[in-house]
Amino acid sequence: QSLLTQPPSASGTPGQRVTISCSGSRSNIGTNYVCWYQQLPGTAPRLLIYNSNQRPSGVPDRFSASKSGTSASLAISGLRSEDEADYYCAAWDDSVSGWVFGGGTKLTVL
Amino acid sequence: EVQLVESGGDLVQPGESLRLSCAASGFTFSSYVMSWVRQAPGKGLEWVSSISMSGGDTYYADSVKGRFIISRDNSKNTLYLQMNSLRAEHTAVYYCAKGHSSSWGVPYNCFESWGQGILVTVSS
């Protein structure tokens, strides 16, 4: 069982805004930065967000993220078919001295 | 352009050992934290291990502690993962990943760049 909890699935129609939640605890999200990753089918993961809300160069501003207390969320606006992928949150956990991932959320674009 | 190329994956029997390598190029290897992340077939991502820029500090998931050893050779721009006493549950695609910041240590470095992954299969 993951220390970070994500909904297993999410969906939306093209153009919609969807959010994916990530729930943790004081030892991980409550204390440390959150990272978000996108994994398209059959490919390696891609960093979408670092430092809880910063986008690396090349990531569209349709992707945004926030953190509050022991929870974080990823928002995707103007949903496109190419956004259909698995999304993972991750954070350093002080209690286990290691990185922990959420179980992943499969996003379907209807 | 950052490139990370894993090698060394194979089909091995339970109890055997394997060493993975990750050849890095396109960036100053010695300035970045490096990590291994794995993904079992049909499952999510699982962090395995990370190593500091100098190699002096290493971190392991509890599931591999005492069994796997991470190391790096900054003169060869190469990251390694020595995997011992392998078990079926270690079967996964193993990814090599570069940290996003040259200024921060392991706990503050998201995995910015990823290799293509290498399959390790442990089965009799």
PDB file of C-alpha atoms in Angstrom:
ATOM      1  CA  GLN A   1       0.000   0.000   0.000  1.00  0.00           C
ATOM      2  CA  SER A   2       1.404   3.375  -1.101  1.00  0.00           C
ATOM      3  CA  LEU A   3       2.089   6.083   1.454  1.00  0.00           C
ATOM      4  CA  LEU A   4       0.623   8.536  -1.052  1.00  0.00           C
ATOM      5  CA  THR A   5      -2.975   7.949  -2.113  1.00  0.00           C
ATOM      6  CA  GLN A   6      -4.277   8.794  -5.564  1.00  0.00           C
ATOM      7  CA  PRO A   7      -7.604   7.939  -7.183  1.00  0.00           C
ATOM      8  CA  PRO A   8      -7.046   5.001  -9.551  1.00  0.00           C
ATOM      9  CA  SER A   9      -8.842   6.705 -12.405  1.00  0.00           C
ATOM     10  CA  ALA A  10     -10.036  10.044 -13.699  1.00  0.00           C
ATOM     11  CA  SER A  11     -11.671  11.160 -16.901  1.00  0.00           C
ATOM     12  CA  GLY A  12     -12.745  14.189 -18.852  1.00  0.00           C
ATOM     13  CA  THR A  13     -13.762  15.381 -22.269  1.00  0.00           C
ATOM     14  CA  PRO A  14     -11.577  17.450 -24.604  1.00  0.00           C
ATOM     15  CA  GLY A  15     -11.308  21.039 -23.421  1.00  0.00           C
ATOM     16  CA  GLN A  16     -12.349  20.241 -19.858  1.00  0.00           C
ATOM     17  CA  ARG A  17     -10.331  20.819 -16.717  1.00  0.00           C
ATOM     18  CA  VAL A  18      -9.540  17.796 -14.570  1.00  0.00           C
ATOM     19  CA  THR A  19      -7.791  17.513 -11.247  1.00  0.00           C
ATOM     20  CA  ILE A  20      -5.969  14.578  -9.710  1.00  0.00           C
ATOM     21  CA  SER A  21      -5.475  14.470  -5.964  1.00  0.00           C
ATOM     22  CA  CYS A  22      -2.613  13.044  -3.924  1.00  0.00           C
ATOM     23  CA  SER A  23      -3.048  12.523  -0.207  1.00  0.00           C
ATOM     24  CA  GLY A  24      -0.136  11.952   2.128  1.00  0.00           C
ATOM     25  CA  SER A  25       0.977  12.698   5.636  1.00  0.00           C
ATOM     26  CA  ARG A  26       3.111  15.088   7.626  1.00  0.00           C
ATOM     27  CA  SER A  27       6.264  13.087   6.990  1.00  0.00           C
ATOM     28  CA  ASN A  28       6.013  13.377   3.216  1.00  0.00           C
ATOM     29  CA  ILE A  29       3.763  15.982   1.570  1.00  0.00           C
ATOM     30  CA  GLY A  30       3.359  17.880   4.822  1.00  0.00           C
ATOM     31  CA  THR A  31       7.095  18.547   5.016  1.00  0.00           C
ATOM     32  CA  ASN A  32       8.583  18.141   1.556  1.00  0.00           C
ATOM     33  CA  TYR A  33       8.083  19.166  -2.043  1.00  0.00           C
ATOM     34  CA  VAL A  34       5.830  17.156  -4.359  1.00  0.00           C
ATOM     35  CA  CYS A  35       6.744  15.972  -7.850  1.00  0.00           C
ATOM     36  CA  TRP A  36       4.278  14.944 -10.542  1.00  0.00           C
ATOM     37  CA  TYR A  37       5.014  12.602 -13.433  1.00  0.00           C
ATOM     38  CA  GLN A  38       3.202  11.679 -16.618  1.00  0.00           C
ATOM     39  CA  GLN A  39       3.668   8.252 -18.176  1.00  0.00           C
ATOM     40  CA  LEU A  40       2.279   7.756 -21.648  1.00  0.00           C
ATOM     41  CA  PRO A  41       1.563   4.127 -22.616  1.00  0.00           C
ATOM     42  CA  GLY A  42       4.744   2.166 -23.255  1.00  0.00           C
ATOM     43  CA  THR A  43       7.088   5.051 -22.454  1.00  0.00           C
ATOM     44  CA  ALA A  44       9.301   6.231 -19.615  1.00  0.00           C
ATOM     45  CA  PRO A  45       7.829   8.702 -17.132  1.00  0.00           C
ATOM     46  CA  ARG A  46       8.202  12.440 -17.728  1.00  0.00           C
ATOM     47  CA  LEU A  47       8.578  15.078 -15.023  1.00  0.00           C
ATOM     48  CA  LEU A  48       5.622  17.476 -15.118  1.00  0.00           C
ATOM     49  CA  ILE A  49       5.975  19.380 -11.841  1.00  0.00           C
ATOM     50  CA  TYR A  50       8.786  19.865  -9.335  1.00  0.00           C
ATOM     51  CA  ASN A  51       8.927  21.811  -6.074  1.00  0.00           C
ATOM     52  CA  SER A  52       5.182  21.200  -5.721  1.00  0.00           C
ATOM     53  CA  ASN A  53       4.152  23.777  -8.332  1.00  0.00           C
ATOM     54  CA  GLN A  54       7.012  24.474 -10.773  1.00  0.00           C
ATOM     55  CA  ARG A  55       6.976  23.346 -14.378  1.00  0.00           C
ATOM     56  CA  PRO A  56      10.172  22.265 -16.149  1.00  0.00           C
ATOM     57  CA  SER A  57      10.830  23.952 -19.449  1.00  0.00           C
ATOM     58  CA  GLY A  58       8.793  22.381 -22.207  1.00  0.00           C
ATOM     59  CA  VAL A  59       5.821  21.449 -20.039  1.00  0.00           C
ATOM     60  CA  PRO A  60       2.727  23.346 -21.226  1.00  0.00           C
ATOM     61  CA  ASP A  61       1.106  25.778 -18.812  1.00  0.00           C
ATOM     62  CA  ARG A  62      -2.075  23.704 -19.124  1.00  0.00           C
ATOM     63  CA  PHE A  63      -0.487  21.666 -16.349  1.00  0.00           C
ATOM     64  CA  SER A  64      -0.496  23.222 -12.881  1.00  0.00           C
ATOM     65  CA  ALA A  65      -0.204  21.913  -9.361  1.00  0.00           C
ATOM     66  CA  SER A  66      -0.655  22.986  -5.778  1.00  0.00           C
ATOM     67  CA  LYS A  67      -0.056  21.718  -2.274  1.00  0.00           C
ATOM     68  CA  SER A  68      -1.932  22.340   0.934  1.00  0.00           C
ATOM     69  CA  GLY A  69      -1.093  20.667   4.216  1.00  0.00           C
ATOM     70  CA  THR A  70      -0.698  16.963   3.583  1.00  0.00           C
ATOM     71  CA  SER A  71      -2.408  16.934   0.186  1.00  0.00           C
ATOM     72  CA  ALA A  72      -1.457  17.967  -3.314  1.00  0.00           C
ATOM     73  CA  SER A  73      -3.251  18.168  -6.605  1.00  0.00           C
ATOM     74  CA  LEU A  74      -2.464  18.296 -10.304  1.00  0.00           C
ATOM     75  CA  ALA A  75      -4.750  20.203 -12.630  1.00  0.00           C
ATOM     76  CA  ILE A  76      -4.904  19.807 -16.385  1.00  0.00           C
ATOM     77  CA  SER A  77      -6.869  22.434 -18.263  1.00  0.00           C
ATOM     78  CA  GLY A  78      -7.886  22.377 -21.912  1.00  0.00           C
ATOM     79  CA  LEU A  79      -7.766  18.589 -21.869  1.00  0.00           C
ATOM     80  CA  ARG A  80      -6.417  16.964 -25.032  1.00  0.00           C
ATOM     81  CA  SER A  81      -6.461  13.383 -26.263  1.00  0.00           C
ATOM     82  CA  GLU A  82      -2.682  13.225 -25.908  1.00  0.00           C
ATOM     83  CA  ASP A  83      -3.042  13.819 -22.171  1.00  0.00           C
ATOM     84  CA  GLU A  84      -4.381  10.286 -21.817  1.00  0.00           C
ATOM     85  CA  ALA A  85      -1.757   8.693 -19.578  1.00  0.00           C
ATOM     86  CA  ASP A  86      -0.923   7.547 -16.070  1.00  0.00           C
ATOM     87  CA  TYR A  87      -0.082  10.292 -13.598  1.00  0.00           C
ATOM     88  CA  TYR A  88       1.979   9.801 -10.444  1.00  0.00           C
ATOM     89  CA  CYS A  89       2.721  12.015  -7.481  1.00  0.00           C
ATOM     90  CA  ALA A  90       5.868  11.532  -5.415  1.00  0.00           C
ATOM     91  CA  ALA A  91       7.486  13.061  -2.355  1.00  0.00           C
ATOM     92  CA  TRP A  92      10.405  12.411  -0.039  1.00  0.00           C
ATOM     93  CA  ASP A  93       9.258  10.761   3.169  1.00  0.00           C
ATOM     94  CA  ASP A  94      11.259  11.632   6.277  1.00  0.00           C
ATOM     95  CA  SER A  95      10.001   8.610   8.225  1.00  0.00           C
ATOM     96  CA  VAL A  96      11.366   6.075   5.751  1.00  0.00           C
ATOM     97  CA  SER A  97      14.179   8.288   4.410  1.00  0.00           C
ATOM     98  CA  GLY A  98      13.163   7.599   0.872  1.00  0.00           C
ATOM     99  CA  TRP A  99      11.001   8.647  -2.037  1.00  0.00           C
ATOM    100  CA  VAL A 100       7.407   7.449  -2.064  1.00  0.00           C
ATOM    101  CA  PHE A 101       5.092   7.364  -5.054  1.00  0.00           C
ATOM    102  CA  GLY A 102       1.352   7.437  -5.266  1.00  0.00           C
ATOM    103  CA  GLY A 103      -0.292   4.406  -6.836  1.00  0.00           C
ATOM    104  CA  GLY A 104      -0.940   6.336 -10.027  1.00  0.00           C
ATOM    105  CA  THR A 105      -4.061   7.717 -11.688  1.00  0.00           C
ATOM    106  CA  LYS A 106      -5.107   6.577 -15.132  1.00  0.00           C
ATOM    107  CA  LEU A 107      -6.546   9.538 -17.012  1.00  0.00           C
ATOM    108  CA  THR A 108      -8.978   8.782 -19.807  1.00  0.00           C
ATOM    109  CA  VAL A 109      -9.981  11.437 -22.328  1.00  0.00           C
ATOM    110  CA  LEU A 110     -13.499  10.568 -23.411  1.00  0.00           C
TER     111      LEU A 110
ATOM    112  CA  GLU B   1      20.596  16.706 -24.864  1.00  0.00           C
ATOM    113  CA  VAL B   2      20.467  14.516 -21.771  1.00  0.00           C
ATOM    114  CA  GLN B   3      20.779  10.830 -22.551  1.00  0.00           C
ATOM    115  CA  LEU B   4      20.546   7.961 -20.099  1.00  0.00           C
ATOM    116  CA  VAL B   5      21.046   4.468 -21.474  1.00  0.00           C
ATOM    117  CA  GLU B   6      20.524   1.467 -19.225  1.00  0.00           C
ATOM    118  CA  SER B   7      22.086  -1.908 -19.865  1.00  0.00           C
ATOM    119  CA  GLY B   8      22.615  -5.222 -18.096  1.00  0.00           C
ATOM    120  CA  GLY B   9      19.053  -6.419 -17.854  1.00  0.00           C
ATOM    121  CA  ASP B  10      18.522 -10.141 -18.290  1.00  0.00           C
ATOM    122  CA  LEU B  11      16.522 -13.214 -17.372  1.00  0.00           C
ATOM    123  CA  VAL B  12      18.063 -14.701 -14.244  1.00  0.00           C
ATOM    124  CA  GLN B  13      17.159 -17.426 -11.802  1.00  0.00           C
ATOM    125  CA  PRO B  14      16.144 -16.730  -8.205  1.00  0.00           C
ATOM    126  CA  GLY B  15      19.161 -16.230  -6.004  1.00  0.00           C
ATOM    127  CA  GLU B  16      21.387 -14.975  -8.797  1.00  0.00           C
ATOM    128  CA  SER B  17      22.971 -11.547  -9.088  1.00  0.00           C
ATOM    129  CA  LEU B  18      22.898  -8.900 -11.781  1.00  0.00           C
ATOM    130  CA  ARG B  19      24.521  -5.511 -12.282  1.00  0.00           C
ATOM    131  CA  LEU B  20      22.735  -2.764 -14.155  1.00  0.00           C
ATOM    132  CA  SER B  21      24.589   0.141 -15.719  1.00  0.00           C
ATOM    133  CA  CYS B  22      23.370   3.534 -16.851  1.00  0.00           C
ATOM    134  CA  ALA B  23      25.580   5.486 -19.247  1.00  0.00           C
ATOM    135  CA  ALA B  24      24.951   9.222 -19.017  1.00  0.00           C
ATOM    136  CA  SER B  25      25.719  11.969 -21.496  1.00  0.00           C
ATOM    137  CA  GLY B  26      24.678  15.513 -22.335  1.00  0.00           C
ATOM    138  CA  PHE B  27      25.185  16.943 -18.849  1.00  0.00           C
ATOM    139  CA  THR B  28      27.802  17.214 -16.103  1.00  0.00           C
ATOM    140  CA  PHE B  29      27.193  13.822 -14.522  1.00  0.00           C
ATOM    141  CA  SER B  30      29.123  14.524 -11.328  1.00  0.00           C
ATOM    142  CA  SER B  31      26.871  17.507 -10.531  1.00  0.00           C
ATOM    143  CA  TYR B  32      23.611  15.610 -10.237  1.00  0.00           C
ATOM    144  CA  VAL B  33      21.929  13.193  -7.904  1.00  0.00           C
ATOM    145  CA  MET B  34      21.105   9.933  -9.666  1.00  0.00           C
ATOM    146  CA  SER B  35      18.469   7.334  -8.899  1.00  0.00           C
ATOM    147  CA  TRP B  36      16.944   4.006  -9.879  1.00  0.00           C
ATOM    148  CA  VAL B  37      13.172   3.625 -10.123  1.00  0.00           C
ATOM    149  CA  ARG B  38      11.421   0.412 -11.115  1.00  0.00           C
ATOM    150  CA  GLN B  39       8.051  -0.631 -12.445  1.00  0.00           C
ATOM    151  CA  ALA B  40       6.791  -4.182 -12.123  1.00  0.00           C
ATOM    152  CA  PRO B  41       4.668  -5.430 -15.038  1.00  0.00           C
ATOM    153  CA  GLY B  42       1.309  -3.675 -14.988  1.00  0.00           C
ATOM    154  CA  LYS B  43       2.121  -1.866 -11.749  1.00  0.00           C
ATOM    155  CA  GLY B  44       3.048   1.637 -10.643  1.00  0.00           C
ATOM    156  CA  LEU B  45       6.376   3.307 -10.105  1.00  0.00           C
ATOM    157  CA  GLU B  46       8.550   2.336  -7.138  1.00  0.00           C
ATOM    158  CA  TRP B  47      11.661   4.177  -6.029  1.00  0.00           C
ATOM    159  CA  VAL B  48      14.603   1.819  -5.523  1.00  0.00           C
ATOM    160  CA  SER B  49      17.698   3.832  -4.636  1.00  0.00           C
ATOM    161  CA  SER B  50      19.432   7.203  -4.944  1.00  0.00           C
ATOM    162  CA  ILE B  51      23.013   8.386  -4.693  1.00  0.00           C
ATOM    163  CA  SER B  52      24.492  11.797  -4.014  1.00  0.00           C
ATOM    164  CA  MET B  53      26.652  13.679  -6.499  1.00  0.00           C
ATOM    165  CA  SER B  54      29.909  12.472  -4.984  1.00  0.00           C
ATOM    166  CA  GLY B  55      28.622   8.986  -4.230  1.00  0.00           C
ATOM    167  CA  GLY B  56      29.228   9.478  -0.543  1.00  0.00           C
ATOM    168  CA  ASP B  57      25.565   9.220   0.437  1.00  0.00           C
ATOM    169  CA  THR B  58      23.278   6.411  -0.648  1.00  0.00           C
ATOM    170  CA  TYR B  59      19.611   5.759   0.039  1.00  0.00           C
ATOM    171  CA  TYR B  60      17.566   2.593  -0.427  1.00  0.00           C
ATOM    172  CA  ALA B  61      13.967   1.497  -0.315  1.00  0.00           C
ATOM    173  CA  ASP B  62      13.337  -0.912   2.534  1.00  0.00           C
ATOM    174  CA  SER B  63      12.394  -3.559  -0.026  1.00  0.00           C
ATOM    175  CA  VAL B  64      15.955  -3.675  -1.403  1.00  0.00           C
ATOM    176  CA  LYS B  65      18.080  -2.586   1.547  1.00  0.00           C
ATOM    177  CA  GLY B  66      20.879  -5.057   2.194  1.00  0.00           C
ATOM    178  CA  ARG B  67      20.358  -6.700  -1.168  1.00  0.00           C
ATOM    179  CA  PHE B  68      21.013  -3.943  -3.743  1.00  0.00           C
ATOM    180  CA  ILE B  69      23.985  -1.564  -3.925  1.00  0.00           C
ATOM    181  CA  ILE B  70      23.975   1.705  -5.857  1.00  0.00           C
ATOM    182  CA  SER B  71      27.234   3.267  -6.984  1.00  0.00           C
ATOM    183  CA  ARG B  72      28.575   5.679  -9.541  1.00  0.00           C
ATOM    184  CA  ASP B  73      31.790   6.309 -11.419  1.00  0.00           C
ATOM    185  CA  ASN B  74      31.960  10.005 -12.176  1.00  0.00           C
ATOM    186  CA  SER B  75      35.047   9.514 -14.340  1.00  0.00           C
ATOM    187  CA  LYS B  76      33.032   7.218 -16.595  1.00  0.00           C
ATOM    188  CA  ASN B  77      29.694   9.075 -16.337  1.00  0.00           C
ATOM    189  CA  THR B  78      28.078   5.826 -15.306  1.00  0.00           C
ATOM    190  CA  LEU B  79      25.590   4.797 -12.632  1.00  0.00           C
ATOM    191  CA  TYR B  80      25.354   1.216 -11.386  1.00  0.00           C
ATOM    192  CA  LEU B  81      22.943  -0.979  -9.485  1.00  0.00           C
ATOM    193  CA  GLN B  82      24.312  -4.247  -8.115  1.00  0.00           C
ATOM    194  CA  MET B  83      21.417  -6.565  -7.406  1.00  0.00           C
ATOM    195  CA  ASN B  84      22.072  -9.644  -5.287  1.00  0.00           C
ATOM    196  CA  SER B  85      19.959 -12.607  -4.213  1.00  0.00           C
ATOM    197  CA  LEU B  86      17.303 -11.730  -6.715  1.00  0.00           C
ATOM    198  CA  ARG B  87      13.720 -12.889  -6.200  1.00  0.00           C
ATOM    199  CA  ALA B  88      10.690 -13.059  -8.458  1.00  0.00           C
ATOM    200  CA  GLU B  89       9.301  -9.872  -6.904  1.00  0.00           C
ATOM    201  CA  HIS B  90      12.315  -7.972  -8.267  1.00  0.00           C
ATOM    202  CA  THR B  91      11.045  -8.546 -11.804  1.00  0.00           C
ATOM    203  CA  ALA B  92      10.491  -5.103 -13.277  1.00  0.00           C
ATOM    204  CA  VAL B  93      11.614  -2.495 -15.752  1.00  0.00           C
ATOM    205  CA  TYR B  94      14.380  -0.540 -14.049  1.00  0.00           C
ATOM    206  CA  TYR B  95      14.780   3.116 -14.949  1.00  0.00           C
ATOM    207  CA  CYS B  96      17.822   5.276 -14.371  1.00  0.00           C
ATOM    208  CA  ALA B  97      16.882   8.871 -13.526  1.00  0.00           C
ATOM    209  CA  LYS B  98      18.715  12.190 -13.176  1.00  0.00           C
ATOM    210  CA  GLY B  99      17.825  14.720 -10.502  1.00  0.00           C
ATOM    211  CA  HIS B 100      16.412  18.069 -11.558  1.00  0.00           C
ATOM    212  CA  SER B 101      18.742  20.324  -9.561  1.00  0.00           C
ATOM    213  CA  SER B 102      22.522  20.485  -9.233  1.00  0.00           C
ATOM    214  CA  SER B 103      22.146  22.562  -6.084  1.00  0.00           C
ATOM    215  CA  TRP B 104      20.166  20.253  -3.838  1.00  0.00           C
ATOM    216  CA  GLY B 105      20.572  16.842  -2.276  1.00  0.00           C
ATOM    217  CA  VAL B 106      18.651  13.632  -2.768  1.00  0.00           C
ATOM    218  CA  PRO B 107      15.476  14.529  -0.791  1.00  0.00           C
ATOM    219  CA  TYR B 108      14.868  17.655  -2.861  1.00  0.00           C
ATOM    220  CA  ASN B 109      15.572  16.315  -6.320  1.00  0.00           C
ATOM    221  CA  CYS B 110      12.696  15.157  -8.449  1.00  0.00           C
ATOM    222  CA  PHE B 111      13.515  12.745 -11.257  1.00  0.00           C
ATOM    223  CA  GLU B 112      13.904  15.059 -14.233  1.00  0.00           C
ATOM    224  CA  SER B 113      15.278  12.834 -16.980  1.00  0.00           C
ATOM    225  CA  TRP B 114      14.703   9.128 -17.407  1.00  0.00           C
ATOM    226  CA  GLY B 115      16.327   6.382 -19.402  1.00  0.00           C
ATOM    227  CA  GLN B 116      14.281   4.104 -21.618  1.00  0.00           C
ATOM    228  CA  GLY B 117      14.284   1.399 -18.952  1.00  0.00           C
ATOM    229  CA  ILE B 118      15.747  -2.103 -18.867  1.00  0.00           C
ATOM    230  CA  LEU B 119      13.867  -5.287 -18.108  1.00  0.00           C
ATOM    231  CA  VAL B 120      15.010  -7.566 -15.323  1.00  0.00           C
ATOM    232  CA  THR B 121      13.201 -10.888 -15.135  1.00  0.00           C
ATOM    233  CA  VAL B 122      13.736 -13.237 -12.230  1.00  0.00           C
ATOM    234  CA  SER B 123      12.281 -16.658 -12.902  1.00  0.00           C
ATOM    235  CA  SER B 124      13.205 -20.304 -12.731  1.00  0.00           C
TER     236      SER B 124
END
